Coordinates of C-alpha atoms in Angstrom, one line a residue:
Chain A
M19 CA -5.6 67.9 60.2
K20 CA -2.2 69.4 60.0
N21 CA -1.1 66.5 57.8
V22 CA -3.7 67.4 55.2
L23 CA -3.1 69.7 52.3
A24 CA -6.1 71.0 50.3
M25 CA -5.7 71.8 46.6
I26 CA -8.7 73.6 45.2
L27 CA -9.1 73.5 41.4
A28 CA -10.2 77.1 40.7
G29 CA -9.4 77.4 37.1
G30 CA -12.8 76.6 35.6
R31 CA -13.8 78.8 32.7
G32 CA -17.5 78.4 33.3
E33 CA -18.3 79.0 29.7
R34 CA -22.0 78.2 30.2
L35 CA -22.2 81.0 32.7
Y36 CA -21.2 83.6 30.2
P37 CA -21.4 86.6 30.4
L38 CA -21.0 86.3 34.2
T39 CA -17.6 84.6 33.5
R40 CA -16.5 87.1 30.8
D41 CA -14.3 88.9 33.3
R42 CA -13.8 86.3 36.0
A43 CA -13.3 82.5 36.5
K44 CA -16.3 80.6 37.6
P45 CA -15.2 80.3 41.3
A46 CA -15.1 84.1 41.4
V47 CA -18.7 84.6 40.2
C48 CA -20.9 86.4 42.8
F49 CA -23.5 84.3 44.6
G50 CA -26.1 85.0 47.3
A51 CA -25.5 88.8 47.2
I52 CA -22.2 88.9 49.1
Y53 CA -20.4 85.6 48.4
R54 CA -18.2 84.2 45.6
I55 CA -18.8 80.6 44.6
I56 CA -15.3 79.6 46.0
D57 CA -16.2 80.9 49.5
F58 CA -18.2 77.8 50.1
T59 CA -15.3 75.4 49.5
L60 CA -12.9 77.7 51.4
S61 CA -15.4 77.9 54.3
N62 CA -15.8 74.1 54.3
C63 CA -12.0 73.8 54.6
I64 CA -11.8 76.3 57.5
N65 CA -14.8 74.8 59.3
S66 CA -13.3 71.3 58.8
D67 CA -10.1 72.5 60.4
V68 CA -8.2 72.1 57.1
R69 CA -5.9 75.1 57.2
R70 CA -3.3 74.5 54.6
I71 CA -4.9 75.4 51.3
Y72 CA -3.8 76.2 47.8
A73 CA -6.2 77.4 45.2
L74 CA -4.9 76.6 41.7
T75 CA -6.0 79.3 39.2
Q76 CA -5.7 79.6 35.5
Y77 CA -8.0 81.7 33.3
K78 CA -9.1 85.2 34.2
S79 CA -7.8 84.9 37.7
I80 CA -7.3 88.5 38.8
S81 CA -10.8 88.8 40.3
L82 CA -10.3 85.6 42.3
H83 CA -6.8 86.6 43.5
R84 CA -8.1 89.9 44.7
H85 CA -11.0 88.2 46.5
I86 CA -8.8 85.7 48.3
Q87 CA -6.1 88.3 49.1
L88 CA -8.6 90.7 50.6
G89 CA -11.0 88.4 52.2
W90 CA -9.2 85.3 53.1
N91 CA -6.1 86.6 54.8
I92 CA -7.3 85.1 58.0
L93 CA -5.0 82.3 58.9
S94 CA -1.9 82.2 61.0
A95 CA 1.3 81.7 59.1
P96 CA 3.4 81.1 62.3
L97 CA 1.1 78.1 63.0
G98 CA 1.8 76.7 59.5
E99 CA -1.6 77.7 58.2
F100 CA -2.1 79.4 54.8
I101 CA -4.4 80.0 51.9
G102 CA -2.2 80.4 48.9
V103 CA -3.1 81.1 45.3
I104 CA -1.0 79.4 42.7
P105 CA -1.5 80.7 39.1
A106 CA -0.6 78.3 36.3
Q107 CA 3.1 79.1 36.1
Q108 CA 4.4 76.5 33.6
R109 CA 6.8 75.3 36.2
I110 CA 7.2 71.9 34.6
D111 CA 5.9 72.3 31.1
E112 CA 5.2 75.1 28.7
H113 CA 1.5 74.7 28.4
W114 CA -1.6 75.5 30.4
Y115 CA -3.3 72.8 32.5
Q116 CA -4.6 70.1 30.2
G117 CA -6.9 68.6 32.7
T118 CA -7.7 68.4 36.4
A119 CA -4.9 65.8 37.0
D120 CA -2.4 67.8 35.0
A121 CA -3.1 70.8 37.2
I122 CA -2.0 68.9 40.3
F123 CA 0.9 67.2 38.4
Q124 CA 2.2 70.6 37.3
N125 CA 2.4 71.5 41.0
I126 CA 4.2 68.4 42.1
Y127 CA 6.9 70.6 43.6
T128 CA 4.4 72.1 45.9
L129 CA 3.5 68.7 47.2
Q130 CA 7.2 68.0 47.6
R131 CA 7.6 71.1 49.7
E132 CA 4.5 70.6 51.9
M133 CA 4.9 66.9 52.2
P134 CA 1.4 66.2 53.5
D135 CA 0.3 62.7 54.4
L136 CA -3.0 63.3 52.6
V137 CA -4.1 65.6 49.8
L138 CA -7.7 66.8 49.7
I139 CA -8.5 67.7 46.1
L140 CA -11.5 70.0 45.7
S141 CA -13.3 72.0 43.1
G142 CA -13.9 75.7 43.5
D143 CA -17.1 75.5 41.4
H144 CA -19.6 73.9 43.8
I145 CA -21.9 75.2 46.5
Y146 CA -22.4 72.9 49.5
K147 CA -21.5 72.5 53.1
M148 CA -19.4 69.5 53.9
D149 CA -17.3 68.4 56.9
Y150 CA -14.3 67.0 55.2
R151 CA -13.1 65.5 58.5
K152 CA -15.7 62.8 58.3
M153 CA -14.5 61.8 54.8
I154 CA -10.9 61.8 56.0
A155 CA -11.8 59.6 59.0
L156 CA -13.4 57.1 56.6
H157 CA -10.4 57.2 54.3
L158 CA -8.1 56.3 57.3
E159 CA -10.5 53.7 58.7
K160 CA -10.6 51.9 55.3
S161 CA -6.8 52.3 54.8
A162 CA -7.8 53.6 51.4
D163 CA -5.5 55.0 48.8
L164 CA -8.2 57.2 47.4
T165 CA -11.6 58.1 48.6
V166 CA -14.2 59.8 46.4
A167 CA -17.1 61.8 47.8
A168 CA -20.4 60.7 46.3
I169 CA -23.9 62.0 46.3
R170 CA -27.1 60.2 45.3
M171 CA -28.7 61.5 42.1
D172 CA -31.6 60.3 40.0
R173 CA -30.4 57.8 37.4
K174 CA -31.9 60.0 34.7
L175 CA -29.2 62.6 35.4
S176 CA -26.3 60.1 34.7
R177 CA -25.2 62.0 31.6
E178 CA -24.2 65.0 33.7
F179 CA -22.0 63.2 36.2
G180 CA -19.1 60.9 36.8
V181 CA -21.0 57.8 38.0
I182 CA -19.4 55.6 40.7
E183 CA -20.1 51.9 40.8
V184 CA -19.7 50.4 44.3
E185 CA -19.8 47.1 46.1
R186 CA -21.8 46.7 49.3
D187 CA -18.9 48.0 51.4
W188 CA -18.6 51.1 49.2
R189 CA -15.4 49.9 47.6
I190 CA -15.4 51.4 44.1
V191 CA -15.4 48.8 41.3
G192 CA -16.3 51.0 38.4
F193 CA -16.4 54.6 37.3
Q194 CA -18.0 55.9 34.1
E195 CA -17.9 59.5 33.0
K196 CA -21.3 60.7 32.0
P197 CA -22.7 57.3 31.0
E198 CA -26.0 56.8 29.2
E199 CA -26.6 53.5 30.9
P200 CA -25.4 54.0 34.4
K201 CA -24.6 51.5 37.1
T202 CA -27.1 52.1 39.9
I203 CA -26.7 51.9 43.7
P204 CA -27.0 48.4 45.1
G205 CA -30.6 48.1 46.4
D206 CA -31.6 51.4 44.8
P207 CA -32.3 50.8 41.0
E208 CA -33.4 54.4 40.5
G209 CA -30.4 56.0 42.1
I210 CA -26.8 56.6 41.0
L211 CA -23.8 57.7 42.9
A212 CA -22.4 60.9 41.4
S213 CA -18.8 62.0 42.0
M214 CA -18.7 65.4 43.6
G215 CA -15.1 66.0 42.5
V216 CA -13.9 65.8 46.1
Y217 CA -11.0 63.4 46.6
V218 CA -8.8 62.3 49.4
F219 CA -5.5 60.8 48.3
N220 CA -2.6 59.4 50.1
T221 CA 0.2 61.7 48.9
E222 CA 2.6 59.0 47.7
I223 CA -0.1 57.1 45.7
L224 CA -1.3 60.4 44.2
V225 CA 2.2 61.3 43.0
K226 CA 2.8 57.9 41.5
R227 CA -0.5 57.8 39.7
L228 CA -0.1 61.4 38.4
I229 CA 3.3 60.6 37.0
E230 CA 2.0 57.4 35.3
D231 CA -0.8 59.5 33.9
A232 CA 1.5 62.3 32.8
R233 CA 3.6 59.7 30.9
S234 CA 0.7 58.2 29.0
D235 CA -1.7 59.3 26.3
S236 CA -4.5 60.6 28.4
T237 CA -6.8 63.5 28.9
H238 CA -5.2 64.0 32.3
D239 CA -8.4 64.1 34.1
F240 CA -9.2 62.6 37.6
G241 CA -12.6 61.3 36.5
K242 CA -11.8 60.1 33.1
D243 CA -8.2 58.8 33.7
I244 CA -6.9 58.6 37.2
I245 CA -9.8 57.0 39.0
P246 CA -10.5 54.3 36.3
A247 CA -6.7 53.5 36.3
M248 CA -6.7 53.1 40.1
I249 CA -9.7 50.8 40.3
G250 CA -8.6 47.2 40.7
K251 CA -5.0 48.3 41.4
D252 CA -5.4 50.5 44.5
R253 CA -7.9 50.7 47.4
V254 CA -10.5 53.1 46.2
F255 CA -13.6 53.9 48.2
A256 CA -16.7 56.1 47.9
F257 CA -17.8 58.3 50.7
D258 CA -21.5 59.1 51.2
F259 CA -21.9 62.9 51.3
N260 CA -24.9 62.4 53.6
H261 CA -22.6 61.5 56.4
A262 CA -20.8 64.8 56.2
D263 CA -23.5 67.2 54.9
R264 CA -23.6 70.1 57.4
G265 CA -26.9 71.3 56.0
G266 CA -28.6 67.9 56.4
T267 CA -30.6 68.6 53.2
G268 CA -28.3 66.9 50.7
Y269 CA -27.6 70.3 49.2
W270 CA -24.8 70.2 46.5
R271 CA -25.0 72.3 43.4
D272 CA -22.8 72.7 40.4
V273 CA -23.9 76.1 39.2
G274 CA -23.2 75.2 35.6
T275 CA -25.6 77.4 33.6
I276 CA -27.2 80.8 33.9
D277 CA -30.6 79.1 34.5
A278 CA -29.2 77.0 37.3
Y279 CA -27.4 80.0 38.7
F280 CA -30.6 81.9 38.8
E281 CA -32.6 79.1 40.5
V282 CA -29.9 78.4 43.1
N283 CA -29.8 82.1 44.0
M284 CA -33.6 82.4 44.2
D285 CA -33.7 79.5 46.6
L286 CA -32.1 81.8 49.1
I287 CA -35.1 84.1 49.3
S288 CA -37.5 81.4 50.1
V289 CA -38.8 81.2 53.7
T290 CA -36.7 78.2 54.5
P291 CA -33.9 77.9 51.9
Q292 CA -32.4 74.5 51.2
L293 CA -29.0 76.2 51.7
N294 CA -28.9 77.5 55.3
L295 CA -26.5 80.4 55.6
Y296 CA -27.4 81.0 59.3
D297 CA -25.7 78.1 60.9
P298 CA -23.3 79.6 63.5
Q299 CA -21.4 76.3 63.7
W300 CA -20.7 76.5 60.0
P301 CA -20.2 80.1 59.0
I302 CA -19.7 81.0 55.3
L303 CA -16.9 83.5 55.2
T304 CA -16.3 86.0 52.4
Y305 CA -14.7 89.4 51.7
Q306 CA -16.9 92.4 52.3
S307 CA -15.9 96.0 52.0
H308 CA -17.5 98.3 54.6
H309 CA -20.7 100.0 53.7
P310 CA -23.4 101.7 55.8
P311 CA -26.5 99.5 56.5
A312 CA -29.2 99.0 53.9
K313 CA -32.0 101.5 54.1
T314 CA -35.3 102.4 52.5
V315 CA -36.5 106.0 51.9
W316 CA -39.6 107.7 50.9
A317 CA -43.1 106.8 52.1
E318 CA -45.4 108.9 50.1
E319 CA -48.5 107.8 48.1
G320 CA -47.0 106.3 44.9
R321 CA -43.5 106.8 46.0
M322 CA -42.7 104.1 48.6
G323 CA -39.2 102.6 49.1
T324 CA -40.1 99.0 49.7
A325 CA -38.5 95.6 49.6
F326 CA -40.4 92.3 50.0
N327 CA -39.1 88.7 50.1
S328 CA -35.7 89.9 49.1
I329 CA -32.1 89.9 50.3
I330 CA -30.8 93.5 50.7
S331 CA -27.1 93.9 51.4
N332 CA -25.3 96.7 53.2
G333 CA -24.9 100.0 51.3
C334 CA -28.2 99.5 49.4
I335 CA -30.7 102.3 49.2
I336 CA -34.2 101.6 48.1
S337 CA -35.2 105.1 47.4
G338 CA -38.8 105.4 46.5
G339 CA -38.7 102.3 44.3
S340 CA -40.0 98.8 44.9
V341 CA -38.1 95.5 45.1
K342 CA -39.8 92.1 45.1
R343 CA -38.3 88.6 45.3
S344 CA -34.8 89.9 44.4
I345 CA -31.2 89.7 45.6
L346 CA -29.3 92.9 45.9
S347 CA -25.6 92.9 46.5
P348 CA -23.9 95.8 48.3
K349 CA -24.3 99.4 47.1
V350 CA -27.3 98.8 44.9
V351 CA -29.6 101.9 44.5
V352 CA -33.2 101.7 43.3
H353 CA -34.5 105.1 42.5
S354 CA -38.1 106.4 42.8
Y355 CA -40.9 104.7 40.9
A356 CA -38.6 102.0 39.7
E357 CA -39.7 98.3 40.0
V358 CA -37.4 95.4 40.4
E359 CA -38.9 91.9 40.5
D360 CA -37.4 88.4 40.5
S361 CA -33.9 89.7 39.7
I362 CA -30.3 89.5 40.9
L363 CA -28.5 92.9 41.0
M364 CA -24.8 92.8 41.7
E365 CA -22.7 95.3 43.5
G366 CA -23.0 98.9 42.6
V367 CA -26.0 98.6 40.2
D368 CA -28.0 101.7 39.9
V369 CA -31.6 101.5 38.7
G370 CA -32.9 104.8 37.4
R371 CA -36.4 106.3 38.0
Y372 CA -39.3 104.6 36.4
A373 CA -37.1 101.7 35.2
K374 CA -38.8 98.2 35.3
I375 CA -36.6 95.2 35.7
R376 CA -38.0 91.6 35.8
R377 CA -36.2 88.2 35.8
T378 CA -32.9 89.8 35.0
I379 CA -29.4 89.4 36.3
I380 CA -27.5 92.7 36.2
D381 CA -23.7 92.4 36.6
K382 CA -21.6 94.8 38.7
D383 CA -21.8 98.6 38.5
V384 CA -24.2 98.8 35.6
Q385 CA -26.2 102.0 35.4
I386 CA -29.8 101.4 34.3
P387 CA -31.1 104.7 32.8
Q388 CA -34.4 106.2 33.8
G389 CA -37.4 104.5 32.2
T390 CA -35.6 101.4 30.9
E391 CA -37.6 98.2 30.7
I392 CA -35.7 94.9 30.9
G393 CA -37.4 91.5 31.1
Y394 CA -40.7 92.5 29.6
D395 CA -40.0 92.1 25.8
L396 CA -37.5 89.3 25.5
D397 CA -37.1 89.7 21.7
E398 CA -36.1 93.3 22.2
D399 CA -33.8 92.3 25.1
A400 CA -32.1 89.7 23.0
K401 CA -30.9 92.4 20.7
R402 CA -28.7 93.8 23.5
F403 CA -28.3 91.2 26.2
T404 CA -28.0 87.4 26.7
V405 CA -31.4 85.8 27.1
T406 CA -31.5 82.2 28.3
G407 CA -33.8 79.4 27.3
S408 CA -36.1 80.0 30.2
G409 CA -36.2 83.7 29.6
I410 CA -33.6 85.1 32.1
V411 CA -31.9 88.2 30.8
V412 CA -28.3 88.9 31.7
V413 CA -27.0 92.4 31.5
P414 CA -23.2 92.2 31.4
R415 CA -20.6 94.3 33.2
W416 CA -19.2 97.4 31.6
I417 CA -22.2 97.9 29.3
R418 CA -23.3 101.5 28.8
L419 CA -27.0 102.0 28.4
Chain B
M138 CA 18.8 50.1 12.9
K139 CA 21.1 51.1 15.7
K140 CA 19.3 52.4 18.8
R141 CA 20.1 56.0 19.6
I142 CA 20.9 57.1 23.1
L143 CA 21.2 60.7 24.3
V144 CA 23.7 61.0 27.1
V145 CA 23.2 64.2 29.2
E146 CA 26.3 64.8 31.4
D147 CA 28.1 68.0 32.2
E148 CA 31.5 66.4 33.0
E149 CA 33.4 66.0 29.8
S150 CA 35.5 63.1 30.7
L151 CA 32.5 61.1 31.9
R152 CA 30.6 62.1 28.8
L153 CA 33.4 60.7 26.6
L154 CA 33.6 57.6 28.7
Y155 CA 29.9 56.8 28.5
E156 CA 29.9 57.6 24.8
E157 CA 32.8 55.1 24.1
E158 CA 31.3 52.4 26.3
L159 CA 27.8 52.6 24.8
K160 CA 29.2 52.8 21.2
S161 CA 31.0 49.6 21.9
E162 CA 27.7 48.1 23.0
G163 CA 26.4 48.8 19.5
Y164 CA 24.4 52.0 20.2
E165 CA 24.5 55.3 18.4
V166 CA 25.3 58.0 21.0
L167 CA 24.3 61.6 21.1
T168 CA 25.6 63.9 23.8
A169 CA 24.5 67.1 25.6
G170 CA 26.3 69.0 28.4
N171 CA 23.2 70.1 30.3
G172 CA 19.4 70.0 30.4
R173 CA 19.0 72.9 28.0
E174 CA 21.3 71.4 25.4
A175 CA 19.4 68.1 25.8
I176 CA 16.1 69.8 25.0
Q177 CA 17.6 71.5 22.0
Q178 CA 18.9 68.2 20.9
L179 CA 15.4 66.7 21.1
E180 CA 14.1 69.3 18.7
Q181 CA 16.5 67.8 16.1
G182 CA 15.2 64.3 16.5
M183 CA 14.2 61.7 19.0
P184 CA 16.6 59.2 20.5
D185 CA 15.3 55.9 21.8
L186 CA 16.4 56.5 25.3
I187 CA 17.9 59.3 27.5
I188 CA 20.5 59.1 30.2
L189 CA 20.2 62.1 32.4
D190 CA 22.6 63.4 35.0
I191 CA 21.0 65.5 37.7
V192 CA 23.5 68.0 39.0
M193 CA 24.4 70.1 36.0
P194 CA 24.9 73.8 35.3
V195 CA 22.4 75.9 33.2
M196 CA 19.5 73.4 33.6
D197 CA 19.7 70.5 35.9
G198 CA 18.4 67.1 35.2
M199 CA 15.4 67.2 37.4
E200 CA 14.0 70.3 35.6
A201 CA 14.9 68.8 32.2
L202 CA 13.1 65.6 33.2
G203 CA 9.8 67.5 33.8
R204 CA 10.1 69.3 30.5
I205 CA 11.0 66.3 28.5
V206 CA 8.1 64.1 29.9
G207 CA 5.7 67.0 29.3
K208 CA 6.6 67.0 25.6
E209 CA 7.6 63.4 24.9
R210 CA 5.6 61.4 27.3
K211 CA 6.9 57.9 26.4
I212 CA 10.6 58.2 25.9
P213 CA 12.5 56.1 28.4
I214 CA 14.6 58.1 30.8
I215 CA 17.3 56.9 33.2
L216 CA 18.4 59.3 35.9
H217 CA 22.1 58.8 36.4
T218 CA 23.6 60.5 39.4
S219 CA 26.3 60.3 42.0
Y220 CA 23.7 61.0 44.7
S221 CA 21.0 58.7 46.0
G222 CA 19.1 61.4 47.9
Y223 CA 17.2 62.5 44.8
R224 CA 15.2 59.3 44.9
E225 CA 13.1 61.1 47.5
D226 CA 12.2 63.9 45.1
F227 CA 8.8 63.3 43.7
M228 CA 9.9 64.4 40.3
S229 CA 12.6 61.7 40.2
W230 CA 9.7 59.1 40.2
A231 CA 8.9 60.3 36.7
A232 CA 12.1 58.6 35.4
D233 CA 11.9 55.0 34.3
A234 CA 15.0 54.1 36.3
Y235 CA 17.4 55.7 38.8
V236 CA 20.9 54.5 38.6
T237 CA 23.7 55.7 41.0
K238 CA 26.9 56.4 39.2
S239 CA 29.6 53.8 39.6
A240 CA 32.9 52.8 38.0
D241 CA 31.2 49.6 36.8
L242 CA 28.7 50.5 34.1
G243 CA 27.0 47.1 34.4
E244 CA 23.8 48.3 36.1
L245 CA 23.4 51.2 33.7
K246 CA 23.9 48.9 30.7
D247 CA 21.4 46.4 32.1
K248 CA 18.8 49.1 32.6
I249 CA 19.3 50.4 29.1
R250 CA 18.7 46.9 27.6
V251 CA 15.6 46.3 29.7
L252 CA 14.0 49.7 28.9
L253 CA 14.8 49.4 25.2
E254 CA 13.2 45.9 25.2
K255 CA 10.1 47.3 26.9
G256 CA 10.0 50.1 24.4
K257 CA 9.8 47.6 21.6
A258 CA 6.8 46.0 23.2
R259 CA 5.0 49.3 23.6

């Protein structure tokens, strides 16, 4: 895999995840108590033996830089391995990235320097476990110029995805971005093939097509412009995610909205989550600072430190309060008589005595004063916080209550 | 209307030579001594084609090429250099043609004619 260079598009603003993305890009949003969203893509790379990786950042990138610098400094430079972060640097042009294809085009000098045979283009926004080696093997077997990873979705969801049209041998013959009337899978009229934003390109073809695109009126996007332009001209194939899905459950999520973010997190506290984080053959790596183990204290009548059906990270203290069906990042403290239910508490959150928290996401380091109720009167909550359509309250970072 | 060509070339004698030769072909010729001057020229108005040397002081042709196509996506550009090795640079593929400098300007003139014809069709 030494001839493969991974380029992770990590500049997503994630506007629909606001206010979680107020201070950080979408790939840097916390997920599953101790991870950042980008950890899944980076772990997939490492576990697939892809060890030359650049993450391309743009907006609000400090948090992501810090995370990668602290947590992902694990490869061996003498062996030619690296995880580098490239901020948008206006190397070619004096504007920010105009689209996914422009982000790669603007880094054409990096491709020149690394000179890989294949470029693996990934998104830092998705949560899934995939062995990219399987996809690369198919790419080589088919002598493809471009291979696009595809996942089966219900045809009703076509307006959310780039929809791939294939022939029986999975050669791509059409690609529509978010169509109303999608082309379905041959032999499966209720299914569509959605593009996962995972591409394997032969480097030379990639460069040529990027240049053609850069020199034309275009939105400079892989889905809207590059792939449609290549169909019929180049050898473009789809790759079935099922053949490389390390979880075996077809799990792939674009955590696009707060509601989706909440659901995907909450899946982790079920008895058998769809996303298995316990596979020793496919570890998900992250950065963690050192904290003492989680603990519960107080076991008196009416003052019991308890946690049920929850994820409790290191450094947490459940001190005479109760936690149910919740996800606690490191260093969360729940004080006596407080109740936390169906909530996500990020690092350093402190829940004061007698506070009651329900169906709420609380961002880092927020102090919840004694007796505060959140998630019980949504009209009242909406005066101070973001409340989603399905009634999830989000308490942003830096808020003083 | 005469077609306007911008010649970007740091060596003055060559610049004058190309200017004379192209004028006698019936083109209007603008000149610049390096990439930065070329980009400044473009702010005054667009030529129909650019001939770009690569090895130049201040800003070389390869860097100017990226900046120009980023702004003016469709203007035809000919890289005109004494060195053939730059063909291997990915960025050089962004030019419409790559012509190695020679005493005989035949190839350069042919490429100019073809690209301007193509430009008409666009």
